[in-house]
Coordinates of C-alpha atoms in Angstrom, one line a residue:
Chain A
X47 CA 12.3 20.6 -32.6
X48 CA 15.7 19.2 -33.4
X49 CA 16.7 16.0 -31.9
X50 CA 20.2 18.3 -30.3
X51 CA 19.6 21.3 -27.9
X52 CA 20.9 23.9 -25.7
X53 CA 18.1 24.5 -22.8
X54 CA 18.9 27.2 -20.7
X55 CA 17.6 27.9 -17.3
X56 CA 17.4 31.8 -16.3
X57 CA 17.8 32.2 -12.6
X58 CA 18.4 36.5 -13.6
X59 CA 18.0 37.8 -16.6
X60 CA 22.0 36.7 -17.4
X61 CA 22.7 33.8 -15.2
X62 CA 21.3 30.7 -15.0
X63 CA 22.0 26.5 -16.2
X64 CA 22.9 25.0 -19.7
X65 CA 22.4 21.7 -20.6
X66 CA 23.2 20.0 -24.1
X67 CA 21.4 17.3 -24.9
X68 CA 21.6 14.7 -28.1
X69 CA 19.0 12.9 -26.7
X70 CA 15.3 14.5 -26.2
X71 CA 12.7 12.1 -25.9
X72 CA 9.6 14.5 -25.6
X73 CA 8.9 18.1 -25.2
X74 CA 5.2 19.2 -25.7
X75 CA 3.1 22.5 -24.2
X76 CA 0.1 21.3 -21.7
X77 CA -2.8 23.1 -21.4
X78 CA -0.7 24.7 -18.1
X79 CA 3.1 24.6 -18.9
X80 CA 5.6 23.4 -21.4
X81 CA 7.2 19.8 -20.8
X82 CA 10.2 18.3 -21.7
X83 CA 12.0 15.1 -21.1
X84 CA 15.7 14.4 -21.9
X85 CA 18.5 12.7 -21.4
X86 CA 21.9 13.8 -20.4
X87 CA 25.3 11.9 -19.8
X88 CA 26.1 14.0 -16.4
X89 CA 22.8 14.0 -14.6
X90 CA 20.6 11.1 -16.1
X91 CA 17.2 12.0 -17.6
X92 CA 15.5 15.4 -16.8
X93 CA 12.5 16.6 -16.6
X94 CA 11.8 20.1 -17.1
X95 CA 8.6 22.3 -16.5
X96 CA 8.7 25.7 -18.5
X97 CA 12.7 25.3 -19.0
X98 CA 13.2 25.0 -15.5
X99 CA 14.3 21.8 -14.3
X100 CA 12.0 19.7 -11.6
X101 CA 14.0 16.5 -11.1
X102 CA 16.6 14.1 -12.8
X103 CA 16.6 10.8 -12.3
X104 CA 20.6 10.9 -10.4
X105 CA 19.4 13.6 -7.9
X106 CA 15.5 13.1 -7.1
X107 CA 16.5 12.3 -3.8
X108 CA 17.7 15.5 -3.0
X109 CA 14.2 16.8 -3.3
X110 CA 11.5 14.5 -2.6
X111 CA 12.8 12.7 0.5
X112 CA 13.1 16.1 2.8
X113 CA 9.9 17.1 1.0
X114 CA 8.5 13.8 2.5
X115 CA 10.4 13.1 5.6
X116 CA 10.3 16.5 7.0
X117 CA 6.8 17.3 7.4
X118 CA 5.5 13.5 8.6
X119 CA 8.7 13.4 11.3
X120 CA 6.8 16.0 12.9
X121 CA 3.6 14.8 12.9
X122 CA 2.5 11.3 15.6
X123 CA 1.4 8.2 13.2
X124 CA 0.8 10.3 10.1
X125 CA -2.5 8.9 8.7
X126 CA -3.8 11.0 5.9
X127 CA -1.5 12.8 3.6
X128 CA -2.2 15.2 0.6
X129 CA 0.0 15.9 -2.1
X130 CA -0.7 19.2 -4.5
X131 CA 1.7 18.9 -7.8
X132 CA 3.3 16.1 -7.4
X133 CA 2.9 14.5 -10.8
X134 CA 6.2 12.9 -11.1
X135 CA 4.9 10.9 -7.7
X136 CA 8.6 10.9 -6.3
X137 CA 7.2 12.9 -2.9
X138 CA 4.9 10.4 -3.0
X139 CA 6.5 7.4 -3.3
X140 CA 8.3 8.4 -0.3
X141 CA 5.2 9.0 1.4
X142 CA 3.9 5.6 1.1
X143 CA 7.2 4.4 3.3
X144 CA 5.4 5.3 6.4
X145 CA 2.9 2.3 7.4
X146 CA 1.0 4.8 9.5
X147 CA -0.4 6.2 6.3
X148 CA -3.6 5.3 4.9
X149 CA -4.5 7.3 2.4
X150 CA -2.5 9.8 -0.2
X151 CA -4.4 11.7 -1.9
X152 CA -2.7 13.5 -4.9
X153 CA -4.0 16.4 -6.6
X154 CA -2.3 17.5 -9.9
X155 CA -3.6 20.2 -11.6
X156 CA -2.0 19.0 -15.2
X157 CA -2.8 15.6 -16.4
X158 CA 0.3 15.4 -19.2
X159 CA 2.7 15.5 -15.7
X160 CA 1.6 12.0 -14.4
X161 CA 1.4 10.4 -18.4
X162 CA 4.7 11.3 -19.2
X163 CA 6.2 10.9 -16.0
X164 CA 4.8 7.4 -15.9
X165 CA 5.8 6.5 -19.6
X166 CA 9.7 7.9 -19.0
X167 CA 10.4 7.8 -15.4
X168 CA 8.9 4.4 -14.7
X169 CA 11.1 4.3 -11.4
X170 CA 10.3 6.9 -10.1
X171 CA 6.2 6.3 -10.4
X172 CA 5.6 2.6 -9.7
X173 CA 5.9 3.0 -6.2
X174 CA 3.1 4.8 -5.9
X175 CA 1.0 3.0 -8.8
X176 CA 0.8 0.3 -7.1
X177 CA -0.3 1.4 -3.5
X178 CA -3.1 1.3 -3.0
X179 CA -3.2 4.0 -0.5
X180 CA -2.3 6.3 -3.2
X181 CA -5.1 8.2 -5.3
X182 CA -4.3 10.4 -7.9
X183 CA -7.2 13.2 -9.1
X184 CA -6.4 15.6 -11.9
X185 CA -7.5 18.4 -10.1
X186 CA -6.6 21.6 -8.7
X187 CA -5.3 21.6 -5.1
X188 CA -7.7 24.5 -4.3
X189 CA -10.9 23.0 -5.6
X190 CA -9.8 19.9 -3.1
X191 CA -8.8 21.9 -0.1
X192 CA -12.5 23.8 -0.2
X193 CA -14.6 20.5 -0.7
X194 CA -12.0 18.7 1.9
X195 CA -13.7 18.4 5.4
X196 CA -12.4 20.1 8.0
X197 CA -9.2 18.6 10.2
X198 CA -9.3 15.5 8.1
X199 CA -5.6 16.0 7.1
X200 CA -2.3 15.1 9.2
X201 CA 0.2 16.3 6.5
X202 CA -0.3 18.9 3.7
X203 CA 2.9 19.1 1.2
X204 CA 2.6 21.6 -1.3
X205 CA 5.1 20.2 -4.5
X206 CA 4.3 22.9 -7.2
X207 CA 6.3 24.8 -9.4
X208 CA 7.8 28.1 -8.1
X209 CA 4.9 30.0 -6.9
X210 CA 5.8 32.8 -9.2
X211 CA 2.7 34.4 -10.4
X212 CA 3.1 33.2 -14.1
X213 CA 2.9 29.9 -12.5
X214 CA -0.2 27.8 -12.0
X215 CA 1.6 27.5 -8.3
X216 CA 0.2 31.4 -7.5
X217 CA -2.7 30.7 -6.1
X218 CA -0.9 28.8 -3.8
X219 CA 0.5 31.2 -2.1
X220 CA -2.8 33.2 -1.6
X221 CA -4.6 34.5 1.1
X222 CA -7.4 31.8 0.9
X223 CA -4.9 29.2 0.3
X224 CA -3.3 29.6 3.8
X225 CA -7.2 29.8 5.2
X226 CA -8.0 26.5 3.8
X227 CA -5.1 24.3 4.7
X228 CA -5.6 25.3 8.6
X229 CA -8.9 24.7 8.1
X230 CA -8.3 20.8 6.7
X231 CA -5.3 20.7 8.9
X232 CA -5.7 18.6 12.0
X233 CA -4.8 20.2 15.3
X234 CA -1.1 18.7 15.1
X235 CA -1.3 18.9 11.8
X236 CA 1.8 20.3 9.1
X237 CA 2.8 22.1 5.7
X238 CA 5.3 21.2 4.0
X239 CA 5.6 23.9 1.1
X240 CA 7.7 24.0 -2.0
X241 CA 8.8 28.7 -2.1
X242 CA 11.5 30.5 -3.5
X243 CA 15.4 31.1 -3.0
X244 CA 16.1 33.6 -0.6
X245 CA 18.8 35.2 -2.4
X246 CA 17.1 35.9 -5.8
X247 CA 13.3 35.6 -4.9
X248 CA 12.6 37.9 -2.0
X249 CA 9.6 39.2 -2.9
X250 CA 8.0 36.0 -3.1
X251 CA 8.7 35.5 0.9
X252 CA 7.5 38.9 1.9
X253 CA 4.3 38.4 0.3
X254 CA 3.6 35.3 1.6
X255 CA 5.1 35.6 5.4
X256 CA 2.4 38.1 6.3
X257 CA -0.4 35.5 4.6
X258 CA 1.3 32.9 6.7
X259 CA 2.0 34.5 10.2
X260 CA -2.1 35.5 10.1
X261 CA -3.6 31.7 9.9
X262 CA -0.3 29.6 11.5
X263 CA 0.9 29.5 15.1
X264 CA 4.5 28.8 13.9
X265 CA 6.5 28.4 10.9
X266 CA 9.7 27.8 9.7
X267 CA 11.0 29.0 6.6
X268 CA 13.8 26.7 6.1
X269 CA 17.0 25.8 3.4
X270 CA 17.5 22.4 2.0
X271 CA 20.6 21.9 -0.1
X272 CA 19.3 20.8 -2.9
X273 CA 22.2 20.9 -6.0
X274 CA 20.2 20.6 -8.9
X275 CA 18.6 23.7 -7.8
X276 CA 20.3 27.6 -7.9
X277 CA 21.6 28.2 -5.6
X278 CA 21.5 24.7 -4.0
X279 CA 20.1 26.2 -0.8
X280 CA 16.5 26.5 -2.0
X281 CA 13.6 27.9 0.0
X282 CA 10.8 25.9 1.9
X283 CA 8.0 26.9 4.1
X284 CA 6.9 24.4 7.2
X285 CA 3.8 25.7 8.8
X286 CA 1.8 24.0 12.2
X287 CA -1.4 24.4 13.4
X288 CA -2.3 25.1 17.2
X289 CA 1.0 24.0 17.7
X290 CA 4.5 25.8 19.9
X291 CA 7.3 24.5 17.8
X292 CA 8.1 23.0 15.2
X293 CA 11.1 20.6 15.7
X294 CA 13.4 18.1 14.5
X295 CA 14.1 16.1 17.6
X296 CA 12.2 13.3 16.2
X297 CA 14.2 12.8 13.0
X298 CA 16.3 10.8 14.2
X299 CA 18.4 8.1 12.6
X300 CA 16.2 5.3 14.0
X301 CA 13.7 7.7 12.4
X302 CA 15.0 7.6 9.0
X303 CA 17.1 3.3 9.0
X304 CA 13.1 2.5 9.1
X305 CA 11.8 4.2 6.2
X306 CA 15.1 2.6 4.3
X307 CA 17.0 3.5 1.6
X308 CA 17.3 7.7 2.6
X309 CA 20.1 8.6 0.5
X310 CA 20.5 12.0 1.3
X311 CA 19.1 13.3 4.8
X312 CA 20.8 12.6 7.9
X313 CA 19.5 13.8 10.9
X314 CA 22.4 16.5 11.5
X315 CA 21.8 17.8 8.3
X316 CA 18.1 18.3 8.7
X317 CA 19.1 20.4 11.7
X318 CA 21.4 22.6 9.4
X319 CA 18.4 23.3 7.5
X320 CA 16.3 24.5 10.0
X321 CA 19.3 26.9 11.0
X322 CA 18.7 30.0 9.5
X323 CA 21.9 32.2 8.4
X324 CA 22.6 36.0 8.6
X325 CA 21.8 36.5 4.6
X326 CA 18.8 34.9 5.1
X327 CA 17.1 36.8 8.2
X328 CA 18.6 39.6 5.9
X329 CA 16.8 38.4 2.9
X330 CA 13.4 37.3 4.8
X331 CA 13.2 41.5 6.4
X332 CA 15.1 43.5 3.6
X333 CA 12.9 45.6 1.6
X334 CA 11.3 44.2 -1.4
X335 CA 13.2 43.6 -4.1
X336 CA 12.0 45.7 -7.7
Chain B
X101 CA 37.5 40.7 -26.7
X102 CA 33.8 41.7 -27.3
X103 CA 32.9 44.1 -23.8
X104 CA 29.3 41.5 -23.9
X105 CA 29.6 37.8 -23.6
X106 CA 28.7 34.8 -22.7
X107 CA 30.9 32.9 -20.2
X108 CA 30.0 29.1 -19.9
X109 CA 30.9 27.1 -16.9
X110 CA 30.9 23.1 -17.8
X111 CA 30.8 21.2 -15.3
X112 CA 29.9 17.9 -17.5
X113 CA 30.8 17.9 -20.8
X114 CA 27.2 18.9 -21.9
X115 CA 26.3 20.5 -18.1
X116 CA 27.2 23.7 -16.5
X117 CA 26.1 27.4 -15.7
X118 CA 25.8 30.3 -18.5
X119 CA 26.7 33.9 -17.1
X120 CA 26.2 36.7 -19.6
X121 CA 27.8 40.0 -19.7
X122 CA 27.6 43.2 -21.1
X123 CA 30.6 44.3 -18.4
X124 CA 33.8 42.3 -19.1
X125 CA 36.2 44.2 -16.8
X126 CA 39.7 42.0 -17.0
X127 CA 40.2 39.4 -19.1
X128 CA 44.0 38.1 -19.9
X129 CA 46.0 34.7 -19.6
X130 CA 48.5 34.9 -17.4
X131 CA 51.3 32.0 -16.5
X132 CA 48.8 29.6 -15.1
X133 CA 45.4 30.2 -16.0
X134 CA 42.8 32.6 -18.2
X135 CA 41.7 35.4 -15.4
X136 CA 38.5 37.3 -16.2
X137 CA 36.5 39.4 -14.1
X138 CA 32.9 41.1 -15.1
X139 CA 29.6 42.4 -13.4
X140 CA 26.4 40.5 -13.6
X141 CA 23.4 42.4 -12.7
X142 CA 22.4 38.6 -10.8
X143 CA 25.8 38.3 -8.8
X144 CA 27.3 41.0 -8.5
X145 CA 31.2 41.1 -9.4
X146 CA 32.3 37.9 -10.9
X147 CA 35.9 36.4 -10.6
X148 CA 36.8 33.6 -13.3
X149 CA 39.5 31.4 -13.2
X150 CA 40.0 28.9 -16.4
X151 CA 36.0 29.4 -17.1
X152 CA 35.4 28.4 -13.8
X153 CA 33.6 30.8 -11.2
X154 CA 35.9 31.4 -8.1
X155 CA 33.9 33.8 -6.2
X156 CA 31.3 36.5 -6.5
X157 CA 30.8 39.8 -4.7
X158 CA 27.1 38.5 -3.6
X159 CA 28.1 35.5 -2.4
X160 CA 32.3 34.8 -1.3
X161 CA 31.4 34.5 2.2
X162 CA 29.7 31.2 1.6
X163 CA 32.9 30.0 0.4
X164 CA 35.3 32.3 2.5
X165 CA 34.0 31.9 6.1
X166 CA 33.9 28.0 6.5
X167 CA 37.4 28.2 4.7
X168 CA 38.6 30.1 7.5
X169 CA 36.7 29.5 10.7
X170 CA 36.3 25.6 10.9
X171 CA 40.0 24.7 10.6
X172 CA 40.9 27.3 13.0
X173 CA 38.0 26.8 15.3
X174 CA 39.1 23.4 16.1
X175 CA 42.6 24.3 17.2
X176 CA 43.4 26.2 20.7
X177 CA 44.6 29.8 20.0
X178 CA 45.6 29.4 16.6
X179 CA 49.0 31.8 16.2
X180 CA 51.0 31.0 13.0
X181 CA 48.8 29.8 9.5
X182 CA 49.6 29.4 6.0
X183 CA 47.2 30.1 3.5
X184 CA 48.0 28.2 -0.1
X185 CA 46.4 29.5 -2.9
X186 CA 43.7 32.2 -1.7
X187 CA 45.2 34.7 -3.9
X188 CA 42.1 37.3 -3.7
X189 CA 42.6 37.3 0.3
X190 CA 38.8 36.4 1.0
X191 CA 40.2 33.6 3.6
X192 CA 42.8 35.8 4.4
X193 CA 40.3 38.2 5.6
X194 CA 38.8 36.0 7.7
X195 CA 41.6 34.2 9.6
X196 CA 42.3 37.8 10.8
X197 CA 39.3 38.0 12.2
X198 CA 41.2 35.7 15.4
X199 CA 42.9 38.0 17.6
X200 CA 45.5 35.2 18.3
X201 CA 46.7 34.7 14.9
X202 CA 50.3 36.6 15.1
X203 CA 51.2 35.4 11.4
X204 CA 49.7 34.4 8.4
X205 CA 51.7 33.6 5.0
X206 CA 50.2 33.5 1.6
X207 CA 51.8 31.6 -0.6
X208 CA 49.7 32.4 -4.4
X209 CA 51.9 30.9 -7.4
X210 CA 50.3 33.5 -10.4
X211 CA 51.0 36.8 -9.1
X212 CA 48.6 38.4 -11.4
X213 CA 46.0 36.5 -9.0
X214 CA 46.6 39.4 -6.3
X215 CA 46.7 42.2 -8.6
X216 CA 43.9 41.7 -10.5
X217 CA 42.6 41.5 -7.0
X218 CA 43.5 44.3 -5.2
X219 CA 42.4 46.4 -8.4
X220 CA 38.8 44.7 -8.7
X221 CA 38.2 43.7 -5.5
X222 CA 39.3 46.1 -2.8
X223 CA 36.5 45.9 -0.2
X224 CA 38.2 42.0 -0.1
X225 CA 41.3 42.4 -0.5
X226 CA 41.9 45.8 1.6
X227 CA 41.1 43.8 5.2
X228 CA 44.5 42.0 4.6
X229 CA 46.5 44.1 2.9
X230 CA 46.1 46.8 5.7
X231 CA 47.1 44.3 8.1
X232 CA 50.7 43.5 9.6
X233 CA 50.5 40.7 10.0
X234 CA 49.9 39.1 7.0
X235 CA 52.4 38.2 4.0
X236 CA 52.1 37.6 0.6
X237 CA 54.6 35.3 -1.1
X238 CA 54.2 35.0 -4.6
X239 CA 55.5 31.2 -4.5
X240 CA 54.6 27.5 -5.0
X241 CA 53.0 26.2 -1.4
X242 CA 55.2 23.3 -2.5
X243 CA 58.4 24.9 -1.7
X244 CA 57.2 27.1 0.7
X245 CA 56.2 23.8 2.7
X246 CA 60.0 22.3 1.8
X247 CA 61.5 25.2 3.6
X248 CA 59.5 25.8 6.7
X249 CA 60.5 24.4 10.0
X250 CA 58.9 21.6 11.8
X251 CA 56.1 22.1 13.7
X252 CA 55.7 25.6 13.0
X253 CA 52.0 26.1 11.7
X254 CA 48.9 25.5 13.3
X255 CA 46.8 26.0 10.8
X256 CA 47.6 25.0 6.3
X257 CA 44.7 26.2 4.4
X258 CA 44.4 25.1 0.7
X259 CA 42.2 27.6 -1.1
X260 CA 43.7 26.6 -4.9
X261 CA 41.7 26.2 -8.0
X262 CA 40.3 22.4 -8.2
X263 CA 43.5 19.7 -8.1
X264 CA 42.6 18.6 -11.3
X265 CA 45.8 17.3 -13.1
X266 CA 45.2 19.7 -15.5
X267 CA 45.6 22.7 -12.6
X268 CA 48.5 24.5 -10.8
X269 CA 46.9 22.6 -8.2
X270 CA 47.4 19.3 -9.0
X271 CA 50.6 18.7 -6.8
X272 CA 48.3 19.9 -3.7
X273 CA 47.0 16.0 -3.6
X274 CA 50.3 14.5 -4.0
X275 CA 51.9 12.4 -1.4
X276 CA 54.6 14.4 -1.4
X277 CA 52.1 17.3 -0.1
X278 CA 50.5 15.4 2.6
X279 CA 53.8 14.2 4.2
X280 CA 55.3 18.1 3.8
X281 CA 51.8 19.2 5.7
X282 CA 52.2 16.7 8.5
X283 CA 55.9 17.6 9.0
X284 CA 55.3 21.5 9.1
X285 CA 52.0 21.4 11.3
X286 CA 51.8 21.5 14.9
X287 CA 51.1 18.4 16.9
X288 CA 47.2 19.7 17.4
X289 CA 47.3 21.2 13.4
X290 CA 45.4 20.9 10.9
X291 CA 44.4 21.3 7.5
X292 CA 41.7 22.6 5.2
X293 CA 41.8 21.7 1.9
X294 CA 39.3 22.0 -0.9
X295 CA 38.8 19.2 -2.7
X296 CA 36.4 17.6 -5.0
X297 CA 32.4 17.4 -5.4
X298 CA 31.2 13.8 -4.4
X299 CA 29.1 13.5 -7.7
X300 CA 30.6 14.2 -10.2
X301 CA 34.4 14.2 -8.8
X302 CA 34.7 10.4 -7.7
X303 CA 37.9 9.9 -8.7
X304 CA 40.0 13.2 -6.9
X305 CA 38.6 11.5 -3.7
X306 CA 39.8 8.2 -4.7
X307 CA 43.2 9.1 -5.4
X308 CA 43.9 11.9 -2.3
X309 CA 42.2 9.4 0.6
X310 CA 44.8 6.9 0.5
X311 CA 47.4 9.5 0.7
X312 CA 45.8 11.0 3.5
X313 CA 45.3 7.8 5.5
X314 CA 49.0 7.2 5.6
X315 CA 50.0 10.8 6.8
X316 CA 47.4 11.7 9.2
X317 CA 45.7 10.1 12.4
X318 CA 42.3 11.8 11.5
X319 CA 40.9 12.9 8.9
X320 CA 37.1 14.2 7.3
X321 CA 35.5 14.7 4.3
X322 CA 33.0 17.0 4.7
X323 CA 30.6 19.2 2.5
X324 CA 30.0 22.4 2.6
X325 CA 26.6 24.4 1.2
X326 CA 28.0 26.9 -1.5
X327 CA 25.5 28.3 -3.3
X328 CA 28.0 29.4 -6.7
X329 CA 29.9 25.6 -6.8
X330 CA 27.7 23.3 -8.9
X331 CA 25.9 21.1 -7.0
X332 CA 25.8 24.0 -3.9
X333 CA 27.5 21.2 -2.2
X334 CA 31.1 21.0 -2.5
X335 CA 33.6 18.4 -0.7
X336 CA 36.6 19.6 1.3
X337 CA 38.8 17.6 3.4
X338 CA 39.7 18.2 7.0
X339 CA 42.9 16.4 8.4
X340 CA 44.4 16.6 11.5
X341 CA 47.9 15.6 12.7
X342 CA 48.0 13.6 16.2
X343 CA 44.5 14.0 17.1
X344 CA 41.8 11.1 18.0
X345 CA 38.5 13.6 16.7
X346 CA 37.7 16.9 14.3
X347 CA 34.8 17.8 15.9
X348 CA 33.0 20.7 15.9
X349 CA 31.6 21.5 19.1
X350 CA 33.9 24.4 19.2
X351 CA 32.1 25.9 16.3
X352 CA 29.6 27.2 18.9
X353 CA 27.2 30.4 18.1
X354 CA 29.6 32.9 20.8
X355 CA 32.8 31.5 18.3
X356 CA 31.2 32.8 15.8
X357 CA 29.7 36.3 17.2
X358 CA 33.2 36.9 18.5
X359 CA 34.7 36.6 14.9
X360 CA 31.7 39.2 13.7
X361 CA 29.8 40.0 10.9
X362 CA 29.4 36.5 9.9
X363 CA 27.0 35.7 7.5
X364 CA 26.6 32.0 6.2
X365 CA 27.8 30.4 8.9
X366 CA 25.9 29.0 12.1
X367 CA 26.9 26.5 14.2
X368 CA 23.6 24.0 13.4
X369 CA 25.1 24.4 9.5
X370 CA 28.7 23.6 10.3
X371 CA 27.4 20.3 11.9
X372 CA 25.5 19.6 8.6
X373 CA 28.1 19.6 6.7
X374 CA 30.1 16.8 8.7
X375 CA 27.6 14.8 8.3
X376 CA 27.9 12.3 5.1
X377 CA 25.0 10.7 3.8
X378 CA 24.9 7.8 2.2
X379 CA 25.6 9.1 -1.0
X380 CA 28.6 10.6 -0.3
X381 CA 29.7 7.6 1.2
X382 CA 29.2 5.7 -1.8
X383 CA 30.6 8.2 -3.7
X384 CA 34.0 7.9 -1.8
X385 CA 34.3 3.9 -1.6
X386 CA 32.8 3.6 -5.4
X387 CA 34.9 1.9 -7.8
X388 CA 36.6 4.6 -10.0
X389 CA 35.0 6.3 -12.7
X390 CA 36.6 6.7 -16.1

């Protein structure tokens, strides 16, 4: 591969991101999807899964602190926490900010993520290298979730790629998947899941509401600007068990000053997230998209 | 022109968006800037100004609605606005939405703006140009502002191209601007200008705040979730003229089912976008980037 590309991202079939890059430092296909690192003078260094991109180093924030926040705001003294994806350990970095947590597990179902995350995003990883809370297994989240005992979980945050059904992510959106993660929940306990845009990806939500609606007494799909990601308002899933509502009345700004550092959430913002627009109800119980 | 293309948006020098096209509809320089229009089976109907995207069939009312209903949500019975800029009447469209607005100017300097427009874009352009009173001035905002009486708008909306100095823009930041809007508003005014993105825009920010500090009592810089503007969150300021607050508890959910038919905007969202987190604020009192 030459040292200069173009890598596009397709959102559609004739839309999508371009970035040039002089600099690429690896690219390489895993057994599950193909990687590639590079840096760019506009964002920092990227990392992309299957030419989409998962994070850059000048916008992780975006991402992994409402992936983190979110969920363990919602849940009393968080103690037990797992992760599924993950590799690039930015979720779980922010994770580990909470002293009520005790242990993080981490299961990531591709073992090049974590290498070369840890060899080029150094950052990003230590945090969670050197907790010893934190446990990664190379494993896939399913095979964890059906050995996992039952209620032993507070927190569940699902950090896959798109769970489009060339993706190893599919599975994650199955029936059984939902089954399990109630089953391992706790009685207060959350998901926190990584879906799809509700603009281009509709399909994706009306297969999976019906899944989710059938094991959950409440979710929320929600839309976190996120501006590395088309089209900036991406698509989450938070799910509770045996549980009314699911609120953000404790994510406060007391909430957040004590975790420290939060670059990007504030607790008005979190609010706006939760607040689902017209396009969206549209979106979430149009017809399917072909 | 070849009728299939592909149109790159930069937004670095090595970072943007890709559209490609097998519909160019319009494409011409006119006076001020390259105008292209073409259909995207992702987006709909795409409107281009200078390689830049200015709005979308799928998705103006993310950009159009908060253009329109904050600024005049936060003043009591808005009668008399100016719109500068706006030249496809989206905003237009939605200031007439408030039964108490008795007048609304447009000034748009490139009068092929409107044309192409009206030709292209009817079901946008129609709600205006059907309505008495509104009035298209094809004229620079600058001298429209020279000429207009004291205290005789309630409402200046800036809906140009980015004030870059390389834009017809650029004299919408000047000093000169901000002491022409302050003189021509209403006591309770106020404006809505776009502005610049907090990431990769430092310096637009750096150079407009100082000017507005000296003009106007109040002012905020706030961020709006737009899907199409790279990165989904773009900056805009608010300014108001002899006020102690901009606040939007106005912007409540009856507001906006009065206007109706609204479909990005809710009142939990407007909220969010006030709300600056930390790295907007160090975007806004960083040093200036080259």
């Amino acid at each position: 591969m030459p040292s200069a590309a173009y890598f596009l991202e397709h959102v559609g079939e004739t839309y999508g991101y371009f970035f040039k890059t002089h600099d690429l430092l690896y690219s390489a296909k895993s057994k599950y999807q193909q990687i590639a690192v590079f840096d760019t003078p506009d964002l920092g260094r990227v990392f992309m899964l299957d030419h989409y991109i998962n994070f850059t180093t000048t916008m992780e924030a975006f991402y992994h602190e409402p992936m983190a926040h979110i969920p363990l705001g919602m849940v009393d003294k968080p103690k037990n926490v797992l992760i599924i994806g993950g590799g690039d350990f930015g979720v779980a970095g922010q994770i580990l900010k909470h002293d009520s947590v005790e242990t993080l597990d981490l299961c990531e179902i591709d073992e090049e993520i974590p290498k070369v995350c840890c060899r080029f995003f150094p950052e990003i990883t230590q945090k969670a290298e050197k907790d010893k809370r934190f446990k990664l297994r190379i494993q896939d989240g399913m095979i964890y979730l059906r050995e996992a005992p039952s209620e032993s979980l507070d927190a569940i945050i699902v950090d896959s790629t798109d769970p489009f059904d060339t993706s190893a992510a599919f599975p994650l959106i199955s029936e059984e998947f939902y089954q399990l993660v109630h089953r391992v929940l706790r009685k207060k306990g959350v998901l926190m899941q990584l879906m799809a845009d509700y603009m281009f990806f509709h399909q994706t939500w009306h297969e999976v509401l019906p899944r989710v609606k059938k094991n959950f007494s409440i979710y929320n799909p929600i839309s976190i600007t996120i501006p590395l990601y088309i089209t900036g308002a991406w698509g989450f899933l938070l799910a509770g068990k045996d549980r009314n509502e699911l609120n953000t009345h404790r994510i406060t700004k007391e909430y957040l000053d004590k975790l420290g550092n939060i670059q990007t959430m504030t607790p008005e913002l979190v609010k706006g997230w939760f607040s689902i627009p017209k396009y969206v109800e549209k979106a979430l119980t149009a017809p399917e998209k072909k």
